[in-house]
Amino acid sequence: MSNTKLYLYPVWLRIWHAINALCIILLGITGISMQYTNIESPLINFNSAVSIHNLVGVIIIASYLFFFIAGIISGNVKHYRLLFKGLLNRLFKQGEYYLFGYLKGEPKPFHITKEEKFNPLQKVSYVAAMYVLVPAVIITGVALLFPEMIIEKFYTMSGIRLTTFFHSLAGFFILIFLIIHLYVITIGKHPLKNFKSIVNGYHES
Amino acid sequence: MKIALPIKFVIICSFLFLIHQIVQAQDNEEKIKMPESNNVCLNCHGHKYFSFYNENTEINERKLMNPYFVIDSISYLQGAHQGHSCIDCHSEDYGVYPHIAELKIEPKLTCVDCHDFEAIATEVKKSVHMEAFGEFFQCELCHDPHSNKLVKSDMAELVRYNNNRCLNCHNDVDKYQVFTSHENPQLLVTHDWLPNQALHFAHVRCIECHTAVTDTADAVHHIVPKEQAVKNCNECHSENSLLRDKLYKHQLKEDRSEFNFYKSFIINDAYIIGANKNYYVNLISLLIFGLTFFGILTHTIFRIIKRK
């Protein structure tokens, strides 16, 4: 099969992706540092971790709003539309390919086109990350920036405590997503092929 | 829906039994009454205004009571000295009005005349208050004997009650300047470095940062100079949070189980970044992280093997 080059990632998307990735890494590191802070050996000084986390948090809100609006304007949002009919079957097929087929050198079950730039597993995980987890972490994060706005008690539990729980939970799964995302994109003809794509915008198959 | 007669009977009986239990419980509650002798004092000191017959002018006069001498009888009955008569501490001669002038400068009974507060006194002597004002600084300046009580059950109430002891002077220019000619400290300004100031003020006591940290509970009486107050966020916001030895000391003492710190912090109503982590949530998240890495490692190994 001849090598085909598809221009899938326009400049705005690549810039957003780079900013988003950097923000998530910084938020993850500062978040973990705050959560597991220790007076003798903090990963990052507590005050600095709080300041960086707050600042980067505000940046990621702007970045997300940009992604959301630009996605609608450019039509990129269509790649995040899930077709539920037969979804489980497609997910299973893609999962099976990653686990076994790829190792055996079998062909990809779903080929990337201009219309379908994500495989089913990518699509579901990106929808979960960008339209569930990131909004959840942003909403709870904004609330925690203005904690006096949070209801004092939810039944017997502190409202702030509950908000931080959901904030950390969403943040935790975003980090898990990031780790898996970073690994899965190394699956291909060459481990760095997909990294190259998100830099120059071209997908090579 | 029709309810069978025997079921109706059981429901009515249960309801009547419940009512009976509630009424009995209320009757059994020990009712603290104000000692009768106090009524003479509270007749005037229990109100903002007081009336008396002026024999010189032969008219009934109504005057404003000095607000610092008004005793809130409800707080008195809720306080530690609830059963006591006024004359247990104050001179019987106060029964006459106008009060005898000399009574004002007569030595009064102090807390240590009844209580053994030696350990506390040792700490108070090291306190910045004692250093500045000497023996003039007495227990009752912070612990009003007319209302002082031990709040343990409700953490928010405990914090509010404790902080009011400090704010009583530090947020009242008139009282503050009885002790010093300094201007009243602008608490909001001097604490403007503190993030989420209102939340900190509502959830931790002033003494968490303004007292020495030692193993003894009495150390909360050792108020340190402001330069030595805790200003490093990590002192509280860390696994070894100093709040363990202060605000949550009693709570932790009550729960001596293996995961007491986690458990206790689950039930309390505050959240302290870095300090109250949940043991089980931590364990589950570590497990998920571990499984993710294990999965990636296994896949990588198979990729390497298959490539060969």
PDB file of C-alpha atoms in Angstrom, chain A residues 32 34-40 42 46-47 50 98-99 102-104 144-145 147-148 153 156-158 160-161 164-165 168 172-173 175-176 179-180 183 186-188 191, chain B residues 196 199 203 231-235 237-240 265-271 273-278 281-282 284-286 288-289 292-293 296 299-300 302-303 306-307:
ATOM      1  CA  ILE A  32      -0.331  15.867  42.852  1.00  0.00           C
ATOM      2  CA  MET A  34      -0.577  19.823  46.585  1.00  0.00           C
ATOM      3  CA  GLN A  35      -2.369  16.593  47.404  1.00  0.00           C
ATOM      4  CA  TYR A  36       0.758  14.835  48.629  1.00  0.00           C
ATOM      5  CA  THR A  37       2.532  17.890  49.964  1.00  0.00           C
ATOM      6  CA  ASN A  38       4.986  17.332  52.742  1.00  0.00           C
ATOM      7  CA  ILE A  39       6.671  20.007  54.799  1.00  0.00           C
ATOM      8  CA  GLU A  40      10.068  18.269  54.735  1.00  0.00           C
ATOM      9  CA  PRO A  42       7.445  18.992  48.938  1.00  0.00           C
ATOM     10  CA  PHE A  46       3.033  24.538  48.381  1.00  0.00           C
ATOM     11  CA  ASN A  47       2.439  28.242  47.736  1.00  0.00           C
ATOM     12  CA  VAL A  50      -1.239  26.657  44.436  1.00  0.00           C
ATOM     13  CA  TYR A  98      -4.521  -3.081  19.940  1.00  0.00           C
ATOM     14  CA  LEU A  99      -4.183  -6.155  22.148  1.00  0.00           C
ATOM     15  CA  TYR A 102      -1.337  -5.180  16.085  1.00  0.00           C
ATOM     16  CA  LEU A 103       1.136  -7.574  17.694  1.00  0.00           C
ATOM     17  CA  LYS A 104       0.430 -10.145  14.963  1.00  0.00           C
ATOM     18  CA  LEU A 144     -12.853  25.978  44.161  1.00  0.00           C
ATOM     19  CA  LEU A 145     -11.399  29.275  42.947  1.00  0.00           C
ATOM     20  CA  PRO A 147     -14.974  28.500  47.546  1.00  0.00           C
ATOM     21  CA  GLU A 148     -17.248  30.878  49.422  1.00  0.00           C
ATOM     22  CA  LYS A 153     -23.143  21.406  53.596  1.00  0.00           C
ATOM     23  CA  THR A 156     -23.529  15.876  56.473  1.00  0.00           C
ATOM     24  CA  MET A 157     -20.588  16.526  54.195  1.00  0.00           C
ATOM     25  CA  SER A 158     -18.790  19.776  53.583  1.00  0.00           C
ATOM     26  CA  ILE A 160     -16.050  22.112  49.548  1.00  0.00           C
ATOM     27  CA  ARG A 161     -14.900  18.640  50.458  1.00  0.00           C
ATOM     28  CA  THR A 164     -12.630  18.764  45.807  1.00  0.00           C
ATOM     29  CA  PHE A 165     -13.424  15.058  45.673  1.00  0.00           C
ATOM     30  CA  SER A 168      -9.538  15.305  42.113  1.00  0.00           C
ATOM     31  CA  PHE A 172      -7.110  11.707  38.260  1.00  0.00           C
ATOM     32  CA  PHE A 173      -8.910  10.160  35.288  1.00  0.00           C
ATOM     33  CA  LEU A 175      -4.077  11.861  34.071  1.00  0.00           C
ATOM     34  CA  ILE A 176      -4.892   8.204  33.447  1.00  0.00           C
ATOM     35  CA  ILE A 179      -0.782   8.193  30.257  1.00  0.00           C
ATOM     36  CA  ILE A 180      -2.782   5.820  28.034  1.00  0.00           C
ATOM     37  CA  TYR A 183       1.310   5.210  25.042  1.00  0.00           C
ATOM     38  CA  THR A 186       3.268   5.174  19.952  1.00  0.00           C
ATOM     39  CA  ILE A 187       1.406   2.234  18.404  1.00  0.00           C
ATOM     40  CA  GLY A 188       1.970   2.547  14.704  1.00  0.00           C
ATOM     41  CA  PRO A 191       6.608   4.994  17.717  1.00  0.00           C
TER      42      PRO A 191
ATOM     43  CA  ASN B 196      -9.389  32.375  51.174  1.00  0.00           C
ATOM     44  CA  LEU B 199     -12.756  30.339  54.991  1.00  0.00           C
ATOM     45  CA  HIS B 203     -12.610  26.910  59.973  1.00  0.00           C
ATOM     46  CA  LYS B 231       2.992  31.752  58.086  1.00  0.00           C
ATOM     47  CA  ASN B 232       4.157  28.723  56.150  1.00  0.00           C
ATOM     48  CA  CYS B 233       1.045  27.163  54.572  1.00  0.00           C
ATOM     49  CA  ASN B 234       2.738  23.765  54.598  1.00  0.00           C
ATOM     50  CA  GLU B 235       2.651  23.678  58.406  1.00  0.00           C
ATOM     51  CA  HIS B 237      -1.285  21.799  54.546  1.00  0.00           C
ATOM     52  CA  SER B 238       0.723  18.625  54.761  1.00  0.00           C
ATOM     53  CA  GLU B 239       0.377  15.067  55.894  1.00  0.00           C
ATOM     54  CA  ASN B 240       1.951  15.991  59.234  1.00  0.00           C
ATOM     55  CA  PHE B 265     -10.890  13.827  58.803  1.00  0.00           C
ATOM     56  CA  ILE B 266     -13.649  12.141  56.857  1.00  0.00           C
ATOM     57  CA  ILE B 267     -16.233  12.975  59.481  1.00  0.00           C
ATOM     58  CA  ASN B 268     -15.185  16.536  60.082  1.00  0.00           C
ATOM     59  CA  ASP B 269     -16.697  19.300  58.069  1.00  0.00           C
ATOM     60  CA  ALA B 270     -13.633  20.978  56.639  1.00  0.00           C
ATOM     61  CA  TYR B 271     -11.242  20.260  53.795  1.00  0.00           C
ATOM     62  CA  ILE B 273      -5.559  20.512  50.932  1.00  0.00           C
ATOM     63  CA  GLY B 274      -2.714  18.104  51.506  1.00  0.00           C
ATOM     64  CA  ALA B 275      -3.819  17.091  54.985  1.00  0.00           C
ATOM     65  CA  ASN B 276      -6.997  15.115  54.758  1.00  0.00           C
ATOM     66  CA  LYS B 277      -6.496  12.364  52.316  1.00  0.00           C
ATOM     67  CA  ASN B 278      -8.739   9.352  52.351  1.00  0.00           C
ATOM     68  CA  VAL B 281      -9.406   6.482  47.867  1.00  0.00           C
ATOM     69  CA  ASN B 282      -5.599   6.735  47.904  1.00  0.00           C
ATOM     70  CA  ILE B 284      -7.771   2.624  44.870  1.00  0.00           C
ATOM     71  CA  SER B 285      -6.116   5.410  42.866  1.00  0.00           C
ATOM     72  CA  LEU B 286      -2.681   3.842  43.365  1.00  0.00           C
ATOM     73  CA  ILE B 288      -5.567   2.080  39.067  1.00  0.00           C
ATOM     74  CA  PHE B 289      -2.248   3.833  38.353  1.00  0.00           C
ATOM     75  CA  THR B 292      -2.355   1.205  33.926  1.00  0.00           C
ATOM     76  CA  PHE B 293       1.434   1.014  34.065  1.00  0.00           C
ATOM     77  CA  ILE B 296       1.445  -0.598  29.273  1.00  0.00           C
ATOM     78  CA  HIS B 299       2.025  -4.528  25.946  1.00  0.00           C
ATOM     79  CA  THR B 300       5.478  -3.008  25.436  1.00  0.00           C
ATOM     80  CA  PHE B 302       4.970  -8.160  23.772  1.00  0.00           C
ATOM     81  CA  ARG B 303       5.728  -5.489  21.149  1.00  0.00           C
ATOM     82  CA  LYS B 306       6.986  -9.762  18.440  1.00  0.00           C
ATOM     83  CA  ARG B 307       9.324  -7.351  16.678  1.00  0.00           C
TER      84      ARG B 307
END
